[in-house]
Amino acid sequence: MQSGSEIIVIGGGVIGLATAIELRLLGAEVTVLCQDFQAAAGHAAAGMLAPQAEKIPTGSMLDLCLASRDLYPEWVNKIESISGVDTGYWACGILAPHYDDCERNEDWLDRQTIHQHQAALSDSIVGGYWYPADGQVDNRALIRSLSIASQTLGVKFLDGVEVTAIDRDRGRVTQLETNRGNMSAQHYILATGAWSQQLLPIPIVPRKGQLLSVLVPTAQRANLPLQQVLFGEETYIVPRRDGKIIIGATSEDVGFAPHNTLKGIEQLITNAIRLFPQLQDFPLHETWWGFRPATPDELPILGPSAADNLTLATGHYRNGILLTPITAKLIADLVWHQQGDNLLSSFSWQRFEPS
Ligand code: FAD
Ligand code: GLY
């Protein structure tokens, strides 16, 4: 494409914003249409960068996740230097404690070692794994930083604009129908997360997650009791540098059912106190929920669509924060330079086509 080409990104979550920024840096005129900025899963997530703790099996998804984790330090530097807003990126490592015997390999930490590694874990923890290269970003700070960076660069962001239909003719998108009238561009990118199936017949469903946060009591702020993520068998606990601790998450197949439920919050509290008992005395700060965009094989849908001028960047399920830098780079290169990367080849929508 040529400098000044017009691109519309549908969806203003982390994937849409980051892709808009890459395309703008390449010279595109970019507009982002977003039905509801606050509803984006990017606000609800825990922000773990956890390909190893999430136990992504060896293969193309792990390759993609590791490539994205590698990009993180340089990428957040770039976004922060454009926006002036810190993202809370923290290469803190992730500890995965286990209650029961599980499959052990040469990296297994025995009981004594894991309790030395992290004080005040539950006595029932018998061992676990340490993933030093995994880490976290403060996803709310990240989305703020991305939003300001995109505005600074001149990306046009229209919140409250819902795309209601994608009109096509002879294999090309001709226009978008929206609640504010019809809009058109040379190229379109679909980054609508859990809502994608409302616009295209691609198999993405919402998988609800409830979370809560507590605050480290003021007296313990100078020496935070957790300085690494705990990724337990039933819960994860993500300490932020500012003294907040995020506890997640449920995984519920309930469509777009809103609200926190007592059952969901009870599950989070019980599992978190079991893993790290001193949390029981920490003040409750906030509860919230969000919707992961889940595909049948739990892999994202990336790359060309059935229409020549529509590219897909959706379905990131549990790892969309982790996968933001690599998705933005690969999709921007594909759209701008028509340059497909091998890393994309496993994530085509066509894997769901009946053969
Ligand atoms: P979203 O962030 O959901 O944004 C989509 C946007 O598109 C929304 O703002 C929506 O309003 C807009 N939109 C939808 N339809 C339309 C339309 N028709 N017209 C215009 N706009 C539209 N990932 C990690 O890597 N690490 C984690 O620790 C982590 N924890 C998570 C915990 C929970 C509880 C949840 C819910 C998710 C978690 N994730 C995590 C996953 C991650 O949040 C998502 O994969 C990621 O946010 C998806 O980004 P997105 O931009 O594709 O979609
Ligand atoms: N990746 C953490 C979650 O989706 O809950």
CSV table of N, CA, C and O and ligand atoms in Angstrom, one decimal, residues 10-16 33-37 39-42 44-49 161-164 191-195 198-199 207 209-211 236 249 290-293 313-314 316-323, ligand 1:
chain,number,residue,atom,x,y,z
A,10,ILE,N,-11.7,-2.3,12.8
A,10,ILE,CA,-13.0,-2.5,13.5
A,10,ILE,C,-12.6,-3.2,14.9
A,10,ILE,O,-12.2,-4.3,14.9
A,11,GLY,N,-12.8,-2.4,16.0
A,11,GLY,CA,-12.5,-2.9,17.3
A,11,GLY,C,-11.3,-2.2,17.9
A,11,GLY,O,-10.3,-2.1,17.2
A,12,GLY,N,-11.5,-1.6,19.1
A,12,GLY,CA,-10.5,-0.8,19.7
A,12,GLY,C,-10.0,-1.3,21.0
A,12,GLY,O,-9.7,-0.6,21.9
A,13,GLY,N,-9.8,-2.7,21.0
A,13,GLY,CA,-9.1,-3.3,22.2
A,13,GLY,C,-7.6,-3.2,21.9
A,13,GLY,O,-7.1,-2.5,21.1
A,14,VAL,N,-6.8,-4.0,22.7
A,14,VAL,CA,-5.4,-4.0,22.5
A,14,VAL,C,-4.9,-4.4,21.1
A,14,VAL,O,-4.0,-3.8,20.6
A,15,ILE,N,-5.6,-5.3,20.5
A,15,ILE,CA,-5.2,-5.8,19.2
A,15,ILE,C,-5.5,-4.7,18.1
A,15,ILE,O,-4.6,-4.4,17.3
A,16,GLY,N,-6.7,-4.1,18.2
A,16,GLY,CA,-7.0,-3.1,17.2
A,16,GLY,C,-6.1,-1.9,17.4
A,16,GLY,O,-5.6,-1.3,16.4
A,33,LEU,N,-12.8,2.0,14.7
A,33,LEU,CA,-14.2,2.1,15.1
A,33,LEU,C,-14.4,1.2,16.3
A,33,LEU,O,-14.1,0.0,16.2
A,34,CYS,N,-15.0,1.7,17.4
A,34,CYS,CA,-15.1,0.8,18.6
A,34,CYS,C,-16.5,1.0,19.2
A,34,CYS,O,-16.9,2.1,19.5
A,35,GLN,N,-17.2,-0.1,19.3
A,35,GLN,CA,-18.5,-0.1,19.9
A,35,GLN,C,-18.5,0.4,21.3
A,35,GLN,O,-19.3,1.2,21.7
A,36,ASP,N,-17.6,-0.2,22.1
A,36,ASP,CA,-17.5,0.2,23.5
A,36,ASP,C,-16.1,-0.1,24.1
A,36,ASP,O,-15.8,-1.2,24.4
A,37,PHE,N,-15.4,1.0,24.2
A,37,PHE,CA,-13.9,0.9,24.6
A,37,PHE,C,-13.8,0.2,25.9
A,37,PHE,O,-13.0,-0.7,26.1
A,39,ALA,N,-15.7,-2.0,27.3
A,39,ALA,CA,-16.0,-3.4,27.3
A,39,ALA,C,-14.9,-4.4,26.9
A,39,ALA,O,-15.0,-5.6,27.0
A,40,ALA,N,-13.8,-3.8,26.3
A,40,ALA,CA,-12.8,-4.6,25.7
A,40,ALA,C,-12.2,-5.5,26.8
A,40,ALA,O,-11.9,-5.1,27.9
A,41,ALA,N,-11.9,-6.8,26.4
A,41,ALA,CA,-11.3,-7.7,27.3
A,41,ALA,C,-9.9,-7.2,27.8
A,41,ALA,O,-9.5,-7.6,28.9
A,42,GLY,N,-9.3,-6.4,27.0
A,42,GLY,CA,-8.0,-5.8,27.4
A,42,GLY,C,-8.1,-5.1,28.8
A,42,GLY,O,-7.1,-5.1,29.5
A,44,ALA,N,-10.1,-6.0,31.2
A,44,ALA,CA,-10.5,-7.0,32.2
A,44,ALA,C,-9.4,-8.0,32.6
A,44,ALA,O,-9.4,-8.7,33.6
A,45,ALA,N,-8.4,-8.1,31.7
A,45,ALA,CA,-7.4,-9.2,31.8
A,45,ALA,C,-6.5,-9.1,33.1
A,45,ALA,O,-6.6,-8.1,33.8
A,46,ALA,N,-5.6,-10.1,33.3
A,46,ALA,CA,-4.7,-10.0,34.4
A,46,ALA,C,-3.3,-9.5,33.9
A,46,ALA,O,-2.5,-9.1,34.7
A,47,GLY,N,-3.1,-9.6,32.6
A,47,GLY,CA,-1.8,-9.0,32.1
A,47,GLY,C,-0.6,-10.0,32.1
A,47,GLY,O,0.5,-9.5,32.0
A,48,MET,N,-0.9,-11.2,32.4
A,48,MET,CA,0.3,-12.2,32.4
A,48,MET,C,0.8,-12.4,31.0
A,48,MET,O,0.1,-12.5,30.1
A,49,LEU,N,2.2,-12.5,31.0
A,49,LEU,CA,2.8,-12.8,29.7
A,49,LEU,C,3.4,-14.2,30.0
A,49,LEU,O,4.5,-14.4,30.5
A,161,VAL,N,-19.0,3.7,18.1
A,161,VAL,CA,-19.5,3.4,16.7
A,161,VAL,C,-19.5,1.9,16.6
A,161,VAL,O,-18.4,1.2,16.6
A,162,GLU,N,-20.7,1.4,16.4
A,162,GLU,CA,-20.8,-0.1,16.2
A,162,GLU,C,-21.0,-0.4,14.7
A,162,GLU,O,-21.8,0.2,14.0
A,163,VAL,N,-20.1,-1.3,14.2
A,163,VAL,CA,-20.3,-1.8,12.8
A,163,VAL,C,-21.4,-2.9,12.9
A,163,VAL,O,-21.3,-3.8,13.7
A,164,THR,N,-22.4,-2.7,12.1
A,164,THR,CA,-23.5,-3.6,12.1
A,164,THR,C,-23.5,-4.6,11.0
A,164,THR,O,-24.2,-5.6,11.0
A,191,ALA,N,-10.9,-6.7,14.4
A,191,ALA,CA,-10.3,-6.9,15.7
A,191,ALA,C,-11.3,-6.8,16.7
A,191,ALA,O,-11.2,-6.0,17.7
A,192,THR,N,-12.4,-7.6,16.6
A,192,THR,CA,-13.6,-7.4,17.5
A,192,THR,C,-13.7,-8.4,18.6
A,192,THR,O,-14.7,-8.5,19.2
A,193,GLY,N,-12.6,-9.1,18.9
A,193,GLY,CA,-12.5,-10.0,20.0
A,193,GLY,C,-13.7,-10.9,20.1
A,193,GLY,O,-14.1,-11.6,19.1
A,194,ALA,N,-14.3,-11.1,21.3
A,194,ALA,CA,-15.4,-12.0,21.6
A,194,ALA,C,-16.6,-11.8,20.8
A,194,ALA,O,-17.5,-12.6,20.7
A,195,TRP,N,-16.8,-10.6,20.2
A,195,TRP,CA,-18.0,-10.2,19.4
A,195,TRP,C,-17.9,-10.5,17.9
A,195,TRP,O,-18.8,-10.2,17.2
A,198,GLN,N,-20.6,-11.8,15.5
A,198,GLN,CA,-21.8,-11.0,15.1
A,198,GLN,C,-21.6,-10.3,13.8
A,198,GLN,O,-22.5,-9.9,13.2
A,199,LEU,N,-20.3,-10.3,13.2
A,199,LEU,CA,-20.1,-9.7,11.9
A,199,LEU,C,-19.7,-10.7,10.9
A,199,LEU,O,-19.9,-10.4,9.7
A,207,ARG,N,-15.8,-16.4,26.4
A,207,ARG,CA,-15.6,-17.3,27.6
A,207,ARG,C,-15.3,-16.3,28.7
A,207,ARG,O,-14.3,-15.6,28.8
A,209,GLY,N,-14.6,-14.4,32.2
A,209,GLY,CA,-13.7,-14.6,33.3
A,209,GLY,C,-14.0,-13.5,34.4
A,209,GLY,O,-14.2,-12.4,34.0
A,210,GLN,N,-14.1,-13.9,35.6
A,210,GLN,CA,-14.3,-13.0,36.7
A,210,GLN,C,-13.0,-12.8,37.5
A,210,GLN,O,-12.2,-13.8,37.6
A,211,LEU,N,-12.7,-11.6,37.9
A,211,LEU,CA,-11.5,-11.4,38.7
A,211,LEU,C,-11.8,-10.5,39.9
A,211,LEU,O,-12.8,-9.8,39.9
A,236,TYR,N,-4.7,-17.8,39.7
A,236,TYR,CA,-3.4,-17.1,39.6
A,236,TYR,C,-3.5,-15.8,40.4
A,236,TYR,O,-4.6,-15.2,40.6
A,249,ALA,N,-8.8,-16.6,37.7
A,249,ALA,CA,-10.0,-16.1,37.1
A,249,ALA,C,-10.9,-17.3,36.8
A,249,ALA,O,-10.4,-18.4,36.7
A,290,GLY,N,-14.8,-10.1,32.3
A,290,GLY,CA,-14.6,-9.8,30.9
A,290,GLY,C,-14.8,-11.0,30.1
A,290,GLY,O,-15.1,-12.1,30.6
A,291,PHE,N,-14.7,-10.9,28.8
A,291,PHE,CA,-15.0,-12.0,27.9
A,291,PHE,C,-13.8,-12.3,27.0
A,291,PHE,O,-13.5,-11.5,26.1
A,292,ARG,N,-13.3,-13.5,27.2
A,292,ARG,CA,-12.2,-13.9,26.3
A,292,ARG,C,-12.8,-14.4,25.0
A,292,ARG,O,-13.8,-15.0,24.9
A,293,PRO,N,-12.1,-14.0,23.9
A,293,PRO,CA,-12.5,-14.5,22.5
A,293,PRO,C,-12.0,-15.9,22.3
A,293,PRO,O,-10.8,-16.1,21.9
A,313,ALA,N,-7.8,-10.4,12.7
A,313,ALA,CA,-6.9,-10.3,13.8
A,313,ALA,C,-7.7,-10.5,15.1
A,313,ALA,O,-8.0,-9.6,15.8
A,314,THR,N,-8.1,-11.7,15.4
A,314,THR,CA,-9.1,-12.0,16.4
A,314,THR,C,-8.9,-13.4,17.0
A,314,THR,O,-8.1,-14.1,16.6
A,316,HIS,N,-8.0,-14.3,20.2
A,316,HIS,CA,-6.8,-14.5,21.0
A,316,HIS,C,-7.0,-15.2,22.4
A,316,HIS,O,-6.0,-15.4,23.1
A,317,TYR,N,-8.2,-15.5,22.7
A,317,TYR,CA,-8.6,-16.3,23.9
A,317,TYR,C,-7.8,-15.9,25.1
A,317,TYR,O,-8.0,-14.7,25.6
A,318,ARG,N,-7.0,-16.7,25.8
A,318,ARG,CA,-6.4,-16.4,27.1
A,318,ARG,C,-5.1,-15.6,26.9
A,318,ARG,O,-4.5,-15.3,28.0
A,319,ASN,N,-4.7,-15.4,25.7
A,319,ASN,CA,-3.3,-14.9,25.6
A,319,ASN,C,-3.2,-13.6,24.7
A,319,ASN,O,-2.2,-13.4,24.1
A,320,GLY,N,-4.3,-12.8,24.6
A,320,GLY,CA,-4.3,-11.7,23.7
A,320,GLY,C,-3.3,-10.6,24.2
A,320,GLY,O,-2.8,-9.8,23.3
A,321,ILE,N,-3.2,-10.4,25.5
A,321,ILE,CA,-2.2,-9.4,25.9
A,321,ILE,C,-0.8,-9.8,25.6
A,321,ILE,O,0.0,-9.0,25.0
A,322,LEU,N,-0.5,-11.0,25.8
A,322,LEU,CA,0.8,-11.6,25.4
A,322,LEU,C,1.0,-11.4,23.9
A,322,LEU,O,2.1,-11.0,23.5
A,323,LEU,N,0.0,-11.7,23.1
A,323,LEU,CA,0.2,-11.8,21.7
A,323,LEU,C,0.0,-10.4,21.0
A,323,LEU,O,0.1,-10.4,19.7
B,1,FAD,P1,-11.0,-6.9,23.1
B,1,FAD,O1,-10.0,-6.4,24.0
B,1,FAD,O2,-12.2,-7.6,23.7
B,1,FAD,O3,-11.6,-5.6,22.2
B,1,FAD,C1,-12.5,-5.8,21.2
B,1,FAD,C2,-13.2,-4.4,21.0
B,1,FAD,O4,-14.0,-4.5,19.8
B,1,FAD,C3,-14.2,-4.0,22.1
B,1,FAD,O5,-13.9,-2.7,22.6
B,1,FAD,C4,-15.6,-4.0,21.5
B,1,FAD,O6,-16.5,-3.0,21.9
B,1,FAD,C5,-15.2,-3.8,20.0
B,1,FAD,N1,-16.2,-4.3,19.1
B,1,FAD,C6,-16.8,-5.5,19.1
B,1,FAD,N2,-17.7,-5.6,18.1
B,1,FAD,C7,-17.7,-4.4,17.4
B,1,FAD,C8,-18.4,-3.9,16.3
B,1,FAD,N3,-19.3,-4.6,15.7
B,1,FAD,N4,-18.1,-2.6,15.9
B,1,FAD,C9,-17.2,-1.9,16.6
B,1,FAD,N5,-16.5,-2.3,17.6
B,1,FAD,C10,-16.7,-3.6,18.1
B,1,FAD,N6,-4.4,-12.4,28.0
B,1,FAD,C11,-3.1,-12.5,28.3
B,1,FAD,O7,-2.3,-12.4,27.4
B,1,FAD,N7,-2.8,-12.6,29.6
B,1,FAD,C12,-3.7,-12.6,30.6
B,1,FAD,O8,-3.3,-12.7,31.8
B,1,FAD,C13,-5.0,-12.5,30.3
B,1,FAD,N8,-6.0,-12.6,31.3
B,1,FAD,C14,-7.3,-12.5,31.0
B,1,FAD,C15,-8.2,-12.6,32.0
B,1,FAD,C16,-9.6,-12.5,31.7
B,1,FAD,C17,-10.6,-12.6,32.8
B,1,FAD,C18,-10.0,-12.2,30.4
B,1,FAD,C19,-11.4,-12.0,30.0
B,1,FAD,C20,-9.0,-12.2,29.3
B,1,FAD,C21,-7.7,-12.4,29.6
B,1,FAD,N9,-6.7,-12.4,28.6
B,1,FAD,C22,-5.4,-12.4,29.0
B,1,FAD,C23,-7.1,-12.4,27.2
B,1,FAD,C24,-7.0,-11.0,26.6
B,1,FAD,O9,-7.6,-10.0,27.4
B,1,FAD,C25,-7.8,-11.0,25.2
B,1,FAD,O10,-7.3,-12.1,24.5
B,1,FAD,C26,-7.5,-9.7,24.5
B,1,FAD,O11,-7.9,-8.6,25.3
B,1,FAD,C27,-8.3,-9.7,23.2
B,1,FAD,O12,-8.1,-8.4,22.6
B,1,FAD,P2,-8.9,-7.8,21.4
B,1,FAD,O13,-8.4,-6.5,21.1
B,1,FAD,O14,-9.0,-8.9,20.3
B,1,FAD,O15,-10.4,-7.8,22.0
